[in-house]
Amino acid sequence: MGGKVGEKRSRGQAPRKQGDAPVRPQEPMRIAKAIAHAGLCSRRDAEDWIEAGRVAVNGKVLKTPACVVTAGDTITVDGKPLPQAEPARLWRYHKPKGLVTSHKDPQGRKTVFEALPDNLPRVVSVGRLDINTEGLLLLTTDGALARHLELPSTGWLRRYRVRAHGRTTQDALDKLQSGVTLDGIKYGPVEARIERQQGSNVWLMIGLREGKNREVKRIAEHLGLTVNRLIRVSFGPFALGDLASGAIEEVKPKVLVDQLGTKLAGELGLHRGRLDRQATHRR
Ligand code: URA
C-alpha cells in the first residue's frame, strides 16, 4: 500500500451491549482481562465488579479476581452474558489544543475522552499528547494494541510540525541524527529540517521514534528554541491528512491488518475472515 492511511470519514458505532452472546476467550486469561476484552470496562473496574459480587463464571458468583477463564466458560455480569469479544478497532483523531490525554484529570481540565462522540465504544489512546499539542492521536478499543504501538521498540516514526521561537541552523539539526542526552535522559536519533523562518519563529519538521515525555519541546530547548505550536502529523503509517480539528475517523479493518502485519493482527484476533464479515455487517 502506498502513502499513509487517512482519508474517509467514519460513521461511529454503538457501544457494545451486554446480553447478546456469551464471551468465549480464545486463550486462558484472567477473568478481569476477559471482561475488559469484551469492551465493557477497564480491568480495574472489572476487579471492582468482581469484589462486589456482580460477576459469575458458569453460574458461580466469584469472590475474587484470581480466576482464569477459557473458551469453555460462560461469564455473566449482573446475570447477563458478556458480549462477544470483538476484534481491535483503531481511529485517527485530530486532537485539538487544550485537551488532556487522560481518562480523568485531577485538575478538572477537559479530557480527550470527554470530547469524543458519545456513540464511540470505550477506547484508549496510543500514547499521549501534551495539553497544548494538536494533531494525530490514535485511539483503539484494544489496550494490548495500544501498548504495542506506543513501544519504542515498535519503531514507528512520529512526525511533528513545530513552530518555535528563535533561530537555528540545518547543521545544528543534523547533529540530532546521532541522538542526544539531556539531563541524563538519552534521546534516540532525531530527523529534523527547517521548513521556514517566519518573523521571530522558525517552522521545523521533526521525526522521532520514541515518544518520551515532552520529547520535542526538550530537544527544541536544547537548541535554544521555545516551542509555541506543536502538531503531530503522522504516527507510523497513519497520517493526520486533512482530518479537521476535533474530527475522528476509523481506520478500515483491512487497512489495519495490512499495516500491523499478519502476525500481530492474528494475535489480536484481526484475521481476514472475521474482518470480511465485520465489513459486510457495516455496509
Ligand atoms: N513532544 C512533546 O514535547 N510534546 C508532545 O505532546 C509530543 C511530543
PDB file of C-alpha atoms and ligand atoms in Angstrom:
ATOM      1  CA  MET A   1       0.000   0.000   0.000  1.00  0.00           C
ATOM      2  CA  GLY A   2       1.389   3.408  -0.944  1.00  0.00           C
ATOM      3  CA  GLY A   3       1.282   6.534   1.241  1.00  0.00           C
ATOM      4  CA  LYS A   4      -0.157   6.902   4.701  1.00  0.00           C
ATOM      5  CA  VAL A   5      -3.565   5.937   5.853  1.00  0.00           C
ATOM      6  CA  GLY A   6      -6.216   8.522   6.277  1.00  0.00           C
ATOM      7  CA  GLU A   7      -8.951   9.789   4.104  1.00  0.00           C
ATOM      8  CA  LYS A   8     -12.582   8.712   4.666  1.00  0.00           C
ATOM      9  CA  ARG A   9     -14.913   9.889   7.407  1.00  0.00           C
ATOM     10  CA  SER A  10     -16.185   7.190   9.785  1.00  0.00           C
ATOM     11  CA  ARG A  11     -19.696   6.575  10.979  1.00  0.00           C
ATOM     12  CA  GLY A  12     -19.442   5.843  14.693  1.00  0.00           C
ATOM     13  CA  GLN A  13     -20.711   2.579  16.060  1.00  0.00           C
ATOM     14  CA  ALA A  14     -22.824   1.918  19.105  1.00  0.00           C
ATOM     15  CA  PRO A  15     -21.034   0.734  22.248  1.00  0.00           C
ATOM     16  CA  ARG A  16     -21.140  -2.976  22.858  1.00  0.00           C
ATOM     17  CA  LYS A  17     -24.077  -4.082  24.914  1.00  0.00           C
ATOM     18  CA  GLN A  18     -24.487  -6.964  27.295  1.00  0.00           C
ATOM     19  CA  GLY A  19     -26.842  -9.799  26.640  1.00  0.00           C
ATOM     20  CA  ASP A  20     -26.146 -10.842  23.044  1.00  0.00           C
ATOM     21  CA  ALA A  21     -23.982 -13.932  23.362  1.00  0.00           C
ATOM     22  CA  PRO A  22     -21.619 -15.344  25.976  1.00  0.00           C
ATOM     23  CA  VAL A  23     -17.983 -14.307  25.625  1.00  0.00           C
ATOM     24  CA  ARG A  24     -15.575 -17.095  24.739  1.00  0.00           C
ATOM     25  CA  PRO A  25     -11.979 -16.036  25.437  1.00  0.00           C
ATOM     26  CA  GLN A  26      -9.688 -17.692  22.887  1.00  0.00           C
ATOM     27  CA  GLU A  27      -6.802 -18.349  25.279  1.00  0.00           C
ATOM     28  CA  PRO A  28      -6.855 -18.820  29.051  1.00  0.00           C
ATOM     29  CA  MET A  29      -6.870 -15.392  30.654  1.00  0.00           C
ATOM     30  CA  ARG A  30      -7.710 -13.809  33.965  1.00  0.00           C
ATOM     31  CA  ILE A  31     -11.358 -13.022  34.406  1.00  0.00           C
ATOM     32  CA  ALA A  32     -10.875  -9.242  34.706  1.00  0.00           C
ATOM     33  CA  LYS A  33      -8.930  -9.235  31.435  1.00  0.00           C
ATOM     34  CA  ALA A  34     -11.669 -11.231  29.688  1.00  0.00           C
ATOM     35  CA  ILE A  35     -14.307  -8.725  30.840  1.00  0.00           C
ATOM     36  CA  ALA A  36     -12.143  -5.784  29.721  1.00  0.00           C
ATOM     37  CA  HIS A  37     -11.504  -7.523  26.375  1.00  0.00           C
ATOM     38  CA  ALA A  38     -15.234  -7.769  25.835  1.00  0.00           C
ATOM     39  CA  GLY A  39     -15.213  -3.965  25.948  1.00  0.00           C
ATOM     40  CA  LEU A  40     -17.424  -3.429  28.981  1.00  0.00           C
ATOM     41  CA  CYS A  41     -14.978  -1.646  31.254  1.00  0.00           C
ATOM     42  CA  SER A  42     -11.340  -1.440  32.308  1.00  0.00           C
ATOM     43  CA  ARG A  43      -9.593  -4.306  34.108  1.00  0.00           C
ATOM     44  CA  ARG A  44      -9.598  -2.258  37.299  1.00  0.00           C
ATOM     45  CA  ASP A  45     -13.390  -1.729  37.043  1.00  0.00           C
ATOM     46  CA  ALA A  46     -13.860  -5.444  36.361  1.00  0.00           C
ATOM     47  CA  GLU A  47     -11.969  -6.266  39.547  1.00  0.00           C
ATOM     48  CA  ASP A  48     -14.271  -3.931  41.483  1.00  0.00           C
ATOM     49  CA  TRP A  49     -17.314  -5.593  39.913  1.00  0.00           C
ATOM     50  CA  ILE A  50     -15.967  -8.999  40.952  1.00  0.00           C
ATOM     51  CA  GLU A  51     -15.342  -7.827  44.525  1.00  0.00           C
ATOM     52  CA  ALA A  52     -18.936  -6.516  44.521  1.00  0.00           C
ATOM     53  CA  GLY A  53     -20.224  -9.999  43.609  1.00  0.00           C
ATOM     54  CA  ARG A  54     -21.583  -8.957  40.214  1.00  0.00           C
ATOM     55  CA  VAL A  55     -19.600 -11.480  38.150  1.00  0.00           C
ATOM     56  CA  ALA A  56     -20.295 -15.206  37.793  1.00  0.00           C
ATOM     57  CA  VAL A  57     -18.440 -17.913  35.898  1.00  0.00           C
ATOM     58  CA  ASN A  58     -20.519 -20.939  34.868  1.00  0.00           C
ATOM     59  CA  GLY A  59     -23.249 -19.811  37.232  1.00  0.00           C
ATOM     60  CA  LYS A  60     -20.992 -19.449  40.306  1.00  0.00           C
ATOM     61  CA  VAL A  61     -20.567 -15.927  41.680  1.00  0.00           C
ATOM     62  CA  LEU A  62     -16.883 -15.042  42.060  1.00  0.00           C
ATOM     63  CA  LYS A  63     -15.477 -13.716  45.307  1.00  0.00           C
ATOM     64  CA  THR A  64     -12.033 -12.843  43.952  1.00  0.00           C
ATOM     65  CA  PRO A  65     -10.482 -11.866  40.583  1.00  0.00           C
ATOM     66  CA  ALA A  66      -7.944 -14.714  40.970  1.00  0.00           C
ATOM     67  CA  CYS A  67      -9.712 -16.834  38.367  1.00  0.00           C
ATOM     68  CA  VAL A  68      -8.599 -17.906  34.899  1.00  0.00           C
ATOM     69  CA  VAL A  69     -11.239 -18.444  32.229  1.00  0.00           C
ATOM     70  CA  THR A  70     -11.113 -20.190  28.862  1.00  0.00           C
ATOM     71  CA  ALA A  71     -13.283 -20.597  25.786  1.00  0.00           C
ATOM     72  CA  GLY A  72     -15.461 -23.145  27.563  1.00  0.00           C
ATOM     73  CA  ASP A  73     -16.534 -20.817  30.383  1.00  0.00           C
ATOM     74  CA  THR A  74     -19.685 -18.726  30.447  1.00  0.00           C
ATOM     75  CA  ILE A  75     -19.179 -15.369  32.118  1.00  0.00           C
ATOM     76  CA  THR A  76     -22.006 -13.162  33.275  1.00  0.00           C
ATOM     77  CA  VAL A  77     -22.123  -9.683  34.798  1.00  0.00           C
ATOM     78  CA  ASP A  78     -25.283  -8.910  36.771  1.00  0.00           C
ATOM     79  CA  GLY A  79     -26.698 -12.155  35.386  1.00  0.00           C
ATOM     80  CA  LYS A  80     -26.223 -11.100  31.739  1.00  0.00           C
ATOM     81  CA  PRO A  81     -23.713 -12.776  29.424  1.00  0.00           C
ATOM     82  CA  LEU A  82     -20.850 -10.635  28.139  1.00  0.00           C
ATOM     83  CA  PRO A  83     -20.995  -9.520  24.518  1.00  0.00           C
ATOM     84  CA  GLN A  84     -18.768 -11.371  22.071  1.00  0.00           C
ATOM     85  CA  ALA A  85     -15.209 -10.083  22.199  1.00  0.00           C
ATOM     86  CA  GLU A  86     -14.713  -8.049  19.045  1.00  0.00           C
ATOM     87  CA  PRO A  87     -11.512  -7.543  17.080  1.00  0.00           C
ATOM     88  CA  ALA A  88      -9.430  -4.470  17.858  1.00  0.00           C
ATOM     89  CA  ARG A  89     -10.553  -1.235  16.176  1.00  0.00           C
ATOM     90  CA  LEU A  90      -8.447   1.861  15.561  1.00  0.00           C
ATOM     91  CA  TRP A  91      -9.341   5.508  14.935  1.00  0.00           C
ATOM     92  CA  ARG A  92      -7.412   8.571  13.798  1.00  0.00           C
ATOM     93  CA  TYR A  93      -8.390  11.557  15.915  1.00  0.00           C
ATOM     94  CA  HIS A  94      -7.351  15.160  15.371  1.00  0.00           C
ATOM     95  CA  LYS A  95      -6.730  16.276  18.929  1.00  0.00           C
ATOM     96  CA  PRO A  96      -7.423  19.966  19.383  1.00  0.00           C
ATOM     97  CA  LYS A  97      -5.212  22.078  21.621  1.00  0.00           C
ATOM     98  CA  GLY A  98      -6.367  22.353  25.256  1.00  0.00           C
ATOM     99  CA  LEU A  99      -7.476  18.765  25.942  1.00  0.00           C
ATOM    100  CA  VAL A 100      -5.702  16.448  28.374  1.00  0.00           C
ATOM    101  CA  THR A 101      -4.902  12.923  27.122  1.00  0.00           C
ATOM    102  CA  SER A 102      -6.127  11.162  30.222  1.00  0.00           C
ATOM    103  CA  HIS A 103      -9.345   9.465  31.326  1.00  0.00           C
ATOM    104  CA  LYS A 104      -9.582  11.681  34.412  1.00  0.00           C
ATOM    105  CA  ASP A 105      -7.788  14.925  35.162  1.00  0.00           C
ATOM    106  CA  PRO A 106      -7.175  15.714  38.843  1.00  0.00           C
ATOM    107  CA  GLN A 107      -7.211  19.426  37.937  1.00  0.00           C
ATOM    108  CA  GLY A 108     -10.623  19.102  36.283  1.00  0.00           C
ATOM    109  CA  ARG A 109      -9.452  20.085  32.798  1.00  0.00           C
ATOM    110  CA  LYS A 110     -11.413  18.769  29.828  1.00  0.00           C
ATOM    111  CA  THR A 111     -10.107  15.453  28.531  1.00  0.00           C
ATOM    112  CA  VAL A 112      -9.851  13.986  25.034  1.00  0.00           C
ATOM    113  CA  PHE A 113     -12.262  11.240  26.089  1.00  0.00           C
ATOM    114  CA  GLU A 114     -14.923  13.717  27.200  1.00  0.00           C
ATOM    115  CA  ALA A 115     -14.667  15.434  23.825  1.00  0.00           C
ATOM    116  CA  LEU A 116     -15.214  12.252  21.757  1.00  0.00           C
ATOM    117  CA  PRO A 117     -18.600  11.468  20.177  1.00  0.00           C
ATOM    118  CA  ASP A 118     -20.972   9.613  22.511  1.00  0.00           C
ATOM    119  CA  ASN A 119     -21.522   6.760  20.066  1.00  0.00           C
ATOM    120  CA  LEU A 120     -17.894   5.637  20.184  1.00  0.00           C
ATOM    121  CA  PRO A 121     -17.094   2.388  22.046  1.00  0.00           C
ATOM    122  CA  ARG A 122     -14.742   2.587  25.023  1.00  0.00           C
ATOM    123  CA  VAL A 123     -11.296   3.493  23.661  1.00  0.00           C
ATOM    124  CA  VAL A 124      -7.793   4.113  24.959  1.00  0.00           C
ATOM    125  CA  SER A 125      -5.159   6.325  23.373  1.00  0.00           C
ATOM    126  CA  VAL A 126      -1.934   5.124  21.797  1.00  0.00           C
ATOM    127  CA  GLY A 127       0.429   7.164  23.953  1.00  0.00           C
ATOM    128  CA  ARG A 128      -0.321  10.766  24.847  1.00  0.00           C
ATOM    129  CA  LEU A 129      -0.061  14.249  23.509  1.00  0.00           C
ATOM    130  CA  ASP A 130       0.577  17.195  25.845  1.00  0.00           C
ATOM    131  CA  ILE A 131      -2.351  19.507  26.573  1.00  0.00           C
ATOM    132  CA  ASN A 132      -1.191  22.140  24.073  1.00  0.00           C
ATOM    133  CA  THR A 133      -0.181  19.680  21.382  1.00  0.00           C
ATOM    134  CA  GLU A 134      -2.520  19.275  18.411  1.00  0.00           C
ATOM    135  CA  GLY A 135      -2.796  16.677  15.730  1.00  0.00           C
ATOM    136  CA  LEU A 136      -2.901  12.938  15.262  1.00  0.00           C
ATOM    137  CA  LEU A 137      -3.804  10.800  18.239  1.00  0.00           C
ATOM    138  CA  LEU A 138      -4.610   7.141  17.595  1.00  0.00           C
ATOM    139  CA  LEU A 139      -7.415   5.629  19.647  1.00  0.00           C
ATOM    140  CA  THR A 140      -8.224   1.945  19.951  1.00  0.00           C
ATOM    141  CA  THR A 141     -10.628  -0.426  21.667  1.00  0.00           C
ATOM    142  CA  ASP A 142      -7.703  -2.730  22.478  1.00  0.00           C
ATOM    143  CA  GLY A 143      -5.296  -1.970  25.312  1.00  0.00           C
ATOM    144  CA  ALA A 144      -2.788  -4.576  24.094  1.00  0.00           C
ATOM    145  CA  LEU A 145      -2.666  -2.946  20.649  1.00  0.00           C
ATOM    146  CA  ALA A 146      -2.186   0.491  22.238  1.00  0.00           C
ATOM    147  CA  ARG A 147       0.704  -0.758  24.356  1.00  0.00           C
ATOM    148  CA  HIS A 148       2.315  -2.433  21.357  1.00  0.00           C
ATOM    149  CA  LEU A 149       2.093   0.640  19.120  1.00  0.00           C
ATOM    150  CA  GLU A 150       3.479   3.018  21.723  1.00  0.00           C
ATOM    151  CA  LEU A 151       6.546   0.874  22.477  1.00  0.00           C
ATOM    152  CA  PRO A 152       9.771   2.492  21.231  1.00  0.00           C
ATOM    153  CA  SER A 153      10.788  -0.986  20.025  1.00  0.00           C
ATOM    154  CA  THR A 154       7.864  -0.929  17.544  1.00  0.00           C
ATOM    155  CA  GLY A 155       9.928   1.846  15.976  1.00  0.00           C
ATOM    156  CA  TRP A 156       7.165   3.757  14.226  1.00  0.00           C
ATOM    157  CA  LEU A 157       8.213   7.240  13.165  1.00  0.00           C
ATOM    158  CA  ARG A 158       6.206  10.072  14.759  1.00  0.00           C
ATOM    159  CA  ARG A 159       6.406  13.298  12.760  1.00  0.00           C
ATOM    160  CA  TYR A 160       5.704  16.745  14.159  1.00  0.00           C
ATOM    161  CA  ARG A 161       5.376  20.193  12.631  1.00  0.00           C
ATOM    162  CA  VAL A 162       6.877  22.544  15.146  1.00  0.00           C
ATOM    163  CA  ARG A 163       6.721  26.323  15.429  1.00  0.00           C
ATOM    164  CA  ALA A 164       9.329  27.619  17.808  1.00  0.00           C
ATOM    165  CA  HIS A 165      10.570  30.979  18.892  1.00  0.00           C
ATOM    166  CA  GLY A 166      14.218  31.516  17.977  1.00  0.00           C
ATOM    167  CA  ARG A 167      16.650  30.625  15.244  1.00  0.00           C
ATOM    168  CA  THR A 168      18.629  27.520  14.399  1.00  0.00           C
ATOM    169  CA  THR A 169      20.620  26.084  11.515  1.00  0.00           C
ATOM    170  CA  GLN A 170      20.306  22.902   9.492  1.00  0.00           C
ATOM    171  CA  ASP A 171      23.788  21.950  10.752  1.00  0.00           C
ATOM    172  CA  ALA A 172      22.580  22.069  14.368  1.00  0.00           C
ATOM    173  CA  LEU A 173      19.547  19.957  13.425  1.00  0.00           C
ATOM    174  CA  ASP A 174      21.668  17.403  11.565  1.00  0.00           C
ATOM    175  CA  LYS A 175      23.672  16.758  14.747  1.00  0.00           C
ATOM    176  CA  LEU A 176      20.496  15.369  16.341  1.00  0.00           C
ATOM    177  CA  GLN A 177      20.718  12.394  13.989  1.00  0.00           C
ATOM    178  CA  SER A 178      23.128  10.668  16.340  1.00  0.00           C
ATOM    179  CA  GLY A 179      20.876  11.177  19.371  1.00  0.00           C
ATOM    180  CA  VAL A 180      21.358  13.436  22.354  1.00  0.00           C
ATOM    181  CA  THR A 181      21.453  13.042  26.151  1.00  0.00           C
ATOM    182  CA  LEU A 182      19.697  15.799  28.126  1.00  0.00           C
ATOM    183  CA  ASP A 183      19.693  15.855  31.936  1.00  0.00           C
ATOM    184  CA  GLY A 184      20.681  12.189  31.946  1.00  0.00           C
ATOM    185  CA  ILE A 185      17.872  11.162  29.552  1.00  0.00           C
ATOM    186  CA  LYS A 186      19.039   9.600  26.316  1.00  0.00           C
ATOM    187  CA  TYR A 187      17.046  10.558  23.208  1.00  0.00           C
ATOM    188  CA  GLY A 188      17.435   8.428  20.087  1.00  0.00           C
ATOM    189  CA  PRO A 189      18.130   9.709  16.578  1.00  0.00           C
ATOM    190  CA  VAL A 190      16.017  12.686  15.520  1.00  0.00           C
ATOM    191  CA  GLU A 191      15.378  13.696  11.911  1.00  0.00           C
ATOM    192  CA  ALA A 192      14.834  17.425  11.729  1.00  0.00           C
ATOM    193  CA  ARG A 193      14.700  20.007   8.991  1.00  0.00           C
ATOM    194  CA  ILE A 194      13.916  23.690   8.752  1.00  0.00           C
ATOM    195  CA  GLU A 195      10.733  24.408   6.822  1.00  0.00           C
ATOM    196  CA  ARG A 196      10.823  28.187   7.011  1.00  0.00           C
ATOM    197  CA  GLN A 197      11.620  31.191   9.168  1.00  0.00           C
ATOM    198  CA  GLN A 198       8.543  33.312   9.951  1.00  0.00           C
ATOM    199  CA  GLY A 199       9.458  36.531  11.736  1.00  0.00           C
ATOM    200  CA  SER A 200      10.968  35.557  15.084  1.00  0.00           C
ATOM    201  CA  ASN A 201       9.681  31.969  14.746  1.00  0.00           C
ATOM    202  CA  VAL A 202      11.044  29.011  12.857  1.00  0.00           C
ATOM    203  CA  TRP A 203       8.912  26.147  11.493  1.00  0.00           C
ATOM    204  CA  LEU A 204      10.560  22.726  11.714  1.00  0.00           C
ATOM    205  CA  MET A 205       9.600  19.188  10.749  1.00  0.00           C
ATOM    206  CA  ILE A 206      10.829  16.749  13.372  1.00  0.00           C
ATOM    207  CA  GLY A 207      10.669  12.944  13.216  1.00  0.00           C
ATOM    208  CA  LEU A 208      11.434  10.598  16.093  1.00  0.00           C
ATOM    209  CA  ARG A 209      10.667   7.046  17.080  1.00  0.00           C
ATOM    210  CA  GLU A 210      10.468   7.037  20.863  1.00  0.00           C
ATOM    211  CA  GLY A 211       7.696   9.103  22.394  1.00  0.00           C
ATOM    212  CA  LYS A 212       9.384  10.164  25.624  1.00  0.00           C
ATOM    213  CA  ASN A 213       7.778  12.782  27.840  1.00  0.00           C
ATOM    214  CA  ARG A 214       7.923  16.311  26.284  1.00  0.00           C
ATOM    215  CA  GLU A 215      10.473  14.997  23.824  1.00  0.00           C
ATOM    216  CA  VAL A 216      10.073  17.575  21.071  1.00  0.00           C
ATOM    217  CA  LYS A 217       9.987  20.504  23.491  1.00  0.00           C
ATOM    218  CA  ARG A 218      13.073  19.340  25.354  1.00  0.00           C
ATOM    219  CA  ILE A 219      15.046  18.799  22.159  1.00  0.00           C
ATOM    220  CA  ALA A 220      13.989  22.241  20.935  1.00  0.00           C
ATOM    221  CA  GLU A 221      15.072  23.782  24.257  1.00  0.00           C
ATOM    222  CA  HIS A 222      18.443  22.107  23.799  1.00  0.00           C
ATOM    223  CA  LEU A 223      18.724  24.040  20.514  1.00  0.00           C
ATOM    224  CA  GLY A 224      17.768  27.296  22.248  1.00  0.00           C
ATOM    225  CA  LEU A 225      14.239  27.282  20.815  1.00  0.00           C
ATOM    226  CA  THR A 226      10.898  27.633  22.627  1.00  0.00           C
ATOM    227  CA  VAL A 227       8.072  25.637  21.086  1.00  0.00           C
ATOM    228  CA  ASN A 228       4.861  27.625  20.750  1.00  0.00           C
ATOM    229  CA  ARG A 229       2.913  25.311  18.435  1.00  0.00           C
ATOM    230  CA  LEU A 230       3.235  21.544  18.095  1.00  0.00           C
ATOM    231  CA  ILE A 231       1.234  19.459  15.641  1.00  0.00           C
ATOM    232  CA  ARG A 232       1.685  15.705  15.220  1.00  0.00           C
ATOM    233  CA  VAL A 233       1.214  14.997  11.527  1.00  0.00           C
ATOM    234  CA  SER A 234       1.811  11.258  11.449  1.00  0.00           C
ATOM    235  CA  PHE A 235       2.323   8.181  13.558  1.00  0.00           C
ATOM    236  CA  GLY A 236       3.846   5.244  11.673  1.00  0.00           C
ATOM    237  CA  PRO A 237       1.747   4.576   8.577  1.00  0.00           C
ATOM    238  CA  PHE A 238      -1.129   6.784   9.783  1.00  0.00           C
ATOM    239  CA  ALA A 239      -1.312  10.438   8.798  1.00  0.00           C
ATOM    240  CA  LEU A 240      -3.345  13.363  10.081  1.00  0.00           C
ATOM    241  CA  GLY A 241      -4.123  14.253   6.460  1.00  0.00           C
ATOM    242  CA  ASP A 242      -6.991  16.685   6.135  1.00  0.00           C
ATOM    243  CA  LEU A 243      -8.857  15.497   9.229  1.00  0.00           C
ATOM    244  CA  ALA A 244     -10.412  18.630  10.742  1.00  0.00           C
ATOM    245  CA  SER A 245      -9.594  19.609  14.315  1.00  0.00           C
ATOM    246  CA  GLY A 246     -11.785  17.524  16.661  1.00  0.00           C
ATOM    247  CA  ALA A 247     -12.741  15.044  13.898  1.00  0.00           C
ATOM    248  CA  ILE A 248     -12.342  11.298  14.248  1.00  0.00           C
ATOM    249  CA  GLU A 249     -12.203   8.618  11.574  1.00  0.00           C
ATOM    250  CA  GLU A 250     -11.978   4.849  11.867  1.00  0.00           C
ATOM    251  CA  VAL A 251      -9.174   3.002  10.099  1.00  0.00           C
ATOM    252  CA  LYS A 252     -10.755   0.338   7.940  1.00  0.00           C
ATOM    253  CA  PRO A 253     -10.224  -3.126   9.453  1.00  0.00           C
ATOM    254  CA  LYS A 254      -8.482  -4.448   6.332  1.00  0.00           C
ATOM    255  CA  VAL A 255      -6.118  -1.477   6.278  1.00  0.00           C
ATOM    256  CA  LEU A 256      -5.341  -2.052   9.945  1.00  0.00           C
ATOM    257  CA  VAL A 257      -4.374  -5.677   9.244  1.00  0.00           C
ATOM    258  CA  ASP A 258      -2.184  -4.594   6.318  1.00  0.00           C
ATOM    259  CA  GLN A 259      -0.384  -2.033   8.458  1.00  0.00           C
ATOM    260  CA  LEU A 260       0.080  -4.223  11.530  1.00  0.00           C
ATOM    261  CA  GLY A 261       1.294  -7.243   9.592  1.00  0.00           C
ATOM    262  CA  THR A 262      -0.435 -10.617   9.691  1.00  0.00           C
ATOM    263  CA  LYS A 263       1.415 -11.927  12.762  1.00  0.00           C
ATOM    264  CA  LEU A 264       0.388  -9.147  15.134  1.00  0.00           C
ATOM    265  CA  ALA A 265      -3.053  -8.865  13.539  1.00  0.00           C
ATOM    266  CA  GLY A 266      -3.543 -12.613  14.142  1.00  0.00           C
ATOM    267  CA  GLU A 267      -2.543 -12.263  17.801  1.00  0.00           C
ATOM    268  CA  LEU A 268      -5.173  -9.536  18.167  1.00  0.00           C
ATOM    269  CA  GLY A 269      -7.896 -11.631  16.546  1.00  0.00           C
ATOM    270  CA  LEU A 270      -7.899  -9.487  13.399  1.00  0.00           C
ATOM    271  CA  HIS A 271      -7.857 -12.313  10.890  1.00  0.00           C
ATOM    272  CA  ARG A 272      -9.318 -11.868   7.440  1.00  0.00           C
ATOM    273  CA  GLY A 273     -12.476 -13.988   7.635  1.00  0.00           C
ATOM    274  CA  ARG A 274     -13.667 -12.131  10.684  1.00  0.00           C
ATOM    275  CA  LEU A 275     -12.870  -8.758   9.179  1.00  0.00           C
ATOM    276  CA  ASP A 276     -14.682  -9.554   5.972  1.00  0.00           C
ATOM    277  CA  ARG A 277     -17.759 -10.488   7.985  1.00  0.00           C
ATOM    278  CA  GLN A 278     -17.419  -7.317  10.047  1.00  0.00           C
ATOM    279  CA  ALA A 279     -17.157  -5.159   6.924  1.00  0.00           C
ATOM    280  CA  THR A 280     -20.253  -6.795   5.437  1.00  0.00           C
ATOM    281  CA  HIS A 281     -22.302  -6.073   8.567  1.00  0.00           C
ATOM    282  CA  ARG A 282     -21.357  -2.402   8.474  1.00  0.00           C
ATOM    283  CA  ARG A 283     -22.245  -1.770   4.845  1.00  0.00           C
TER     284      ARG A 283
HETATM  285  N1  URA B   1       6.778  16.044  22.276  1.00  0.00           N
HETATM  286  C1  URA B   1       6.325  16.982  23.131  1.00  0.00           C
HETATM  287  O1  URA B   1       7.102  17.770  23.665  1.00  0.00           O
HETATM  288  N2  URA B   1       5.004  17.028  23.381  1.00  0.00           N
HETATM  289  C2  URA B   1       4.103  16.195  22.816  1.00  0.00           C
HETATM  290  O2  URA B   1       2.902  16.291  23.072  1.00  0.00           O
HETATM  291  C3  URA B   1       4.587  15.222  21.921  1.00  0.00           C
HETATM  292  C4  URA B   1       5.939  15.180  21.664  1.00  0.00           C
END
